[in-house]
Amino acid sequence: MGNATSTTGVADPEAITGDPSTPDFWRRKGDAYANARNAAFAASKAAYTARDHTRARQLSQKGKQHAAQAVEAHARAAALLLEQNNSRRPPGELDLHGLRVTEAVAEVQKAISRARKDGQQQLVLIVGRGLHSADGVPKLRPAIEKLVRQHNLRVTPGVPNEGCLTVEFVSAAERGWVEWFGSVLSNGCVIC
């Protein structure tokens, strides 16, 4: 997976090699574009400080271009991951493995809308246990649980297994006061 490095020490996104049908290729390309974006913005700031405003503007434009390319590459990686993870799953399940938090949140939003439209009673979200997260601290599970609770849906962690969240489309009356009180506590608002 040889990748050329530019004179700024940043991997050249165009030199990323590998199989473009894999999510890993697009993740590496997206990360390289993000690094190139950061380098361009840092160089733009330095040029501006040196009063070379023309060069600063050019580098800023290059940074914006790299930012858009990073977003596009990561979107392709996410689409490939979703396709790989979910091609054989039933409509009531969504496997979010490999997605970044913002990508997963967007997909869960869509899944909740679809499930409501289709009259589903339940949705199983496969978030994993966070074993591949930095320091082993799960990132998807808490973000998705928070999102689901904002939709006033019942969420049961660990069902059908530890890496899942089961979302139930039930009324407020069916959720009961225990779940309501738990959501109040998790939002830090208790008036007693």
Short mmCIF file of C-alpha atoms in Angstrom, two decimals:
data_model
loop_
_atom_site.label_atom_id
_atom_site.label_comp_id
_atom_site.label_asym_id
_atom_site.label_seq_id
_atom_site.Cartn_x
_atom_site.Cartn_y
_atom_site.Cartn_z
CA MET A 1 0.00 0.00 0.00
CA GLY A 2 2.76 2.40 -0.94
CA ASN A 3 1.69 5.98 -0.60
CA ALA A 4 3.81 8.91 -1.78
CA THR A 5 4.46 11.76 0.61
CA SER A 6 4.52 15.39 -0.47
CA THR A 7 7.18 17.94 0.47
CA THR A 8 4.98 18.99 3.43
CA GLY A 9 5.27 15.49 4.90
CA VAL A 10 1.60 14.75 4.18
CA ALA A 11 0.63 11.66 2.19
CA ASP A 12 -0.49 12.56 -1.33
CA PRO A 13 -4.16 11.50 -1.48
CA GLU A 14 -3.86 10.82 -5.21
CA ALA A 15 -1.06 8.33 -4.55
CA ILE A 16 -3.18 6.14 -2.25
CA THR A 17 -3.21 2.65 -3.71
CA GLY A 18 -5.38 -0.36 -3.14
CA ASP A 19 -8.72 -1.74 -4.18
CA PRO A 20 -11.28 1.06 -4.66
CA SER A 21 -14.09 -1.43 -4.08
CA THR A 22 -13.10 -1.65 -0.40
CA PRO A 23 -14.06 0.72 2.41
CA ASP A 24 -10.46 0.72 3.69
CA PHE A 25 -9.22 2.31 0.44
CA TRP A 26 -11.71 5.17 0.77
CA ARG A 27 -11.03 5.62 4.51
CA ARG A 28 -7.29 5.95 3.83
CA LYS A 29 -7.98 8.32 0.94
CA GLY A 30 -10.38 10.38 3.07
CA ASP A 31 -7.87 10.58 5.91
CA ALA A 32 -5.12 11.62 3.45
CA TYR A 33 -7.38 14.38 2.07
CA ALA A 34 -8.17 15.51 5.63
CA ASN A 35 -4.45 15.69 6.43
CA ALA A 36 -3.83 17.60 3.19
CA ARG A 37 -6.67 19.96 4.16
CA ASN A 38 -5.08 20.61 7.54
CA ALA A 39 -1.66 21.21 5.98
CA ALA A 40 -3.12 23.61 3.40
CA PHE A 41 -4.99 25.60 6.06
CA ALA A 42 -1.87 25.77 8.27
CA ALA A 43 0.21 26.97 5.30
CA SER A 44 -2.52 29.47 4.43
CA LYS A 45 -2.38 30.88 7.95
CA ALA A 46 1.41 31.15 7.77
CA ALA A 47 1.21 32.90 4.38
CA TYR A 48 -1.38 35.32 5.73
CA THR A 49 0.81 36.07 8.76
CA ALA A 50 3.69 36.71 6.34
CA ARG A 51 1.38 39.15 4.49
CA ASP A 52 1.34 37.02 1.33
CA HIS A 53 -2.43 37.32 0.96
CA THR A 54 -2.55 35.96 -2.58
CA ARG A 55 -0.77 32.76 -1.54
CA ALA A 56 -2.91 32.54 1.61
CA ARG A 57 -6.09 32.71 -0.49
CA GLN A 58 -4.79 30.04 -2.90
CA LEU A 59 -3.89 27.71 -0.03
CA SER A 60 -7.24 28.34 1.65
CA GLN A 61 -9.03 27.37 -1.56
CA LYS A 62 -6.87 24.24 -1.80
CA GLY A 63 -7.77 23.40 1.81
CA LYS A 64 -11.49 23.77 1.03
CA GLN A 65 -11.08 21.53 -2.02
CA HIS A 66 -9.33 18.87 0.08
CA ALA A 67 -12.06 19.15 2.73
CA ALA A 68 -14.76 18.41 0.14
CA GLN A 69 -12.71 15.51 -1.23
CA ALA A 70 -12.30 14.07 2.29
CA VAL A 71 -16.06 14.22 2.87
CA GLU A 72 -16.70 12.50 -0.46
CA ALA A 73 -14.14 9.74 0.18
CA HIS A 74 -15.50 9.03 3.67
CA ALA A 75 -19.06 8.96 2.30
CA ARG A 76 -17.98 6.31 -0.22
CA ALA A 77 -16.35 4.28 2.58
CA ALA A 78 -19.54 4.51 4.66
CA ALA A 79 -21.73 3.47 1.72
CA LEU A 80 -19.53 0.43 1.05
CA LEU A 81 -19.53 -0.54 4.74
CA LEU A 82 -23.30 -0.27 4.95
CA GLU A 83 -23.68 -2.39 1.83
CA GLN A 84 -21.26 -5.05 3.12
CA ASN A 85 -22.75 -5.13 6.62
CA ASN A 86 -26.41 -5.10 5.67
CA SER A 87 -26.84 -6.84 2.32
CA ARG A 88 -28.09 -10.03 3.99
CA ARG A 89 -29.85 -8.54 7.00
CA PRO A 90 -33.62 -8.31 7.39
CA PRO A 91 -35.23 -4.84 7.09
CA GLY A 92 -35.56 -4.50 10.89
CA GLU A 93 -31.78 -4.63 11.46
CA LEU A 94 -29.04 -2.12 10.76
CA ASP A 95 -25.35 -2.99 11.24
CA LEU A 96 -23.30 0.15 11.90
CA HIS A 97 -19.87 -1.49 12.32
CA GLY A 98 -17.06 0.58 10.85
CA LEU A 99 -19.04 3.80 10.58
CA ARG A 100 -17.92 6.97 12.29
CA VAL A 101 -20.28 8.49 14.82
CA THR A 102 -21.64 11.21 12.50
CA GLU A 103 -22.19 8.67 9.73
CA ALA A 104 -23.93 6.24 12.09
CA VAL A 105 -26.18 8.96 13.51
CA ALA A 106 -27.25 9.98 10.00
CA GLU A 107 -28.02 6.36 9.07
CA VAL A 108 -30.00 5.75 12.25
CA GLN A 109 -32.04 8.91 11.57
CA LYS A 110 -32.92 7.49 8.14
CA ALA A 111 -33.65 4.03 9.59
CA ILE A 112 -35.99 5.46 12.23
CA SER A 113 -37.87 7.47 9.59
CA ARG A 114 -38.16 4.41 7.33
CA ALA A 115 -39.28 2.17 10.19
CA ARG A 116 -41.97 4.63 11.26
CA LYS A 117 -43.17 5.03 7.67
CA ASP A 118 -43.29 1.24 7.22
CA GLY A 119 -45.09 0.73 10.54
CA GLN A 120 -42.33 -1.38 12.08
CA GLN A 121 -42.64 -2.09 15.78
CA GLN A 122 -38.95 -2.73 16.40
CA LEU A 123 -35.52 -1.93 15.00
CA VAL A 124 -32.28 -3.67 15.99
CA LEU A 125 -29.20 -1.46 15.72
CA ILE A 126 -25.89 -3.32 15.73
CA VAL A 127 -23.36 -0.92 17.24
CA GLY A 128 -20.70 -3.32 18.49
CA ARG A 129 -19.07 -3.29 21.88
CA GLY A 130 -16.53 -0.57 21.17
CA LEU A 131 -13.55 -2.94 21.06
CA HIS A 132 -12.03 -1.07 18.10
CA SER A 133 -12.63 2.39 19.54
CA ALA A 134 -9.73 4.43 20.88
CA ASP A 135 -8.87 3.25 24.40
CA GLY A 136 -11.67 0.67 24.12
CA VAL A 137 -14.25 3.32 25.00
CA PRO A 138 -17.41 2.83 22.92
CA LYS A 139 -18.43 5.85 20.86
CA LEU A 140 -21.33 4.57 18.75
CA ARG A 141 -23.47 3.09 21.51
CA PRO A 142 -23.78 6.26 23.65
CA ALA A 143 -24.35 8.51 20.62
CA ILE A 144 -27.01 6.22 19.17
CA GLU A 145 -28.74 5.70 22.54
CA LYS A 146 -28.93 9.47 22.98
CA LEU A 147 -30.34 9.92 19.47
CA VAL A 148 -32.98 7.23 19.98
CA ARG A 149 -34.05 8.75 23.28
CA GLN A 150 -34.39 12.15 21.60
CA HIS A 151 -36.94 10.48 19.32
CA ASN A 152 -38.84 9.38 22.45
CA LEU A 153 -38.46 5.71 21.59
CA ARG A 154 -37.78 2.84 23.95
CA VAL A 155 -34.21 1.61 23.67
CA THR A 156 -32.93 -1.58 25.29
CA PRO A 157 -29.15 -2.00 25.27
CA GLY A 158 -27.70 -5.50 25.02
CA VAL A 159 -30.67 -7.08 23.25
CA PRO A 160 -30.52 -9.47 21.37
CA ASN A 161 -26.80 -9.44 22.31
CA GLU A 162 -24.22 -7.19 23.94
CA GLY A 163 -23.33 -5.34 20.72
CA CYS A 164 -26.92 -4.36 19.91
CA LEU A 165 -29.57 -1.81 20.81
CA THR A 166 -33.21 -2.74 20.34
CA VAL A 167 -35.44 0.21 19.54
CA GLU A 168 -39.17 -0.15 20.07
CA PHE A 169 -41.71 2.17 18.50
CA VAL A 170 -44.08 2.52 21.42
CA SER A 171 -46.25 5.33 22.77
CA ALA A 172 -45.31 7.41 25.80
CA ALA A 173 -47.88 5.49 27.86
CA GLU A 174 -46.30 2.18 26.85
CA ARG A 175 -42.81 3.43 27.78
CA GLY A 176 -44.01 4.11 31.33
CA TRP A 177 -42.80 6.44 34.05
CA VAL A 178 -39.59 4.49 34.80
CA GLU A 179 -38.24 5.10 31.30
CA TRP A 180 -39.45 8.71 31.36
CA PHE A 181 -37.68 9.31 34.68
CA GLY A 182 -34.51 7.66 33.35
CA SER A 183 -34.49 9.99 30.33
CA VAL A 184 -34.98 12.99 32.63
CA LEU A 185 -32.03 11.87 34.76
CA SER A 186 -29.81 11.30 31.71
CA ASN A 187 -30.55 14.87 30.55
CA GLY A 188 -29.54 16.17 33.97
CA CYS A 189 -32.88 17.79 34.74
CA VAL A 190 -34.63 16.75 37.92
CA ILE A 191 -36.99 18.96 39.84
CA CYS A 192 -38.00 17.42 43.13
#
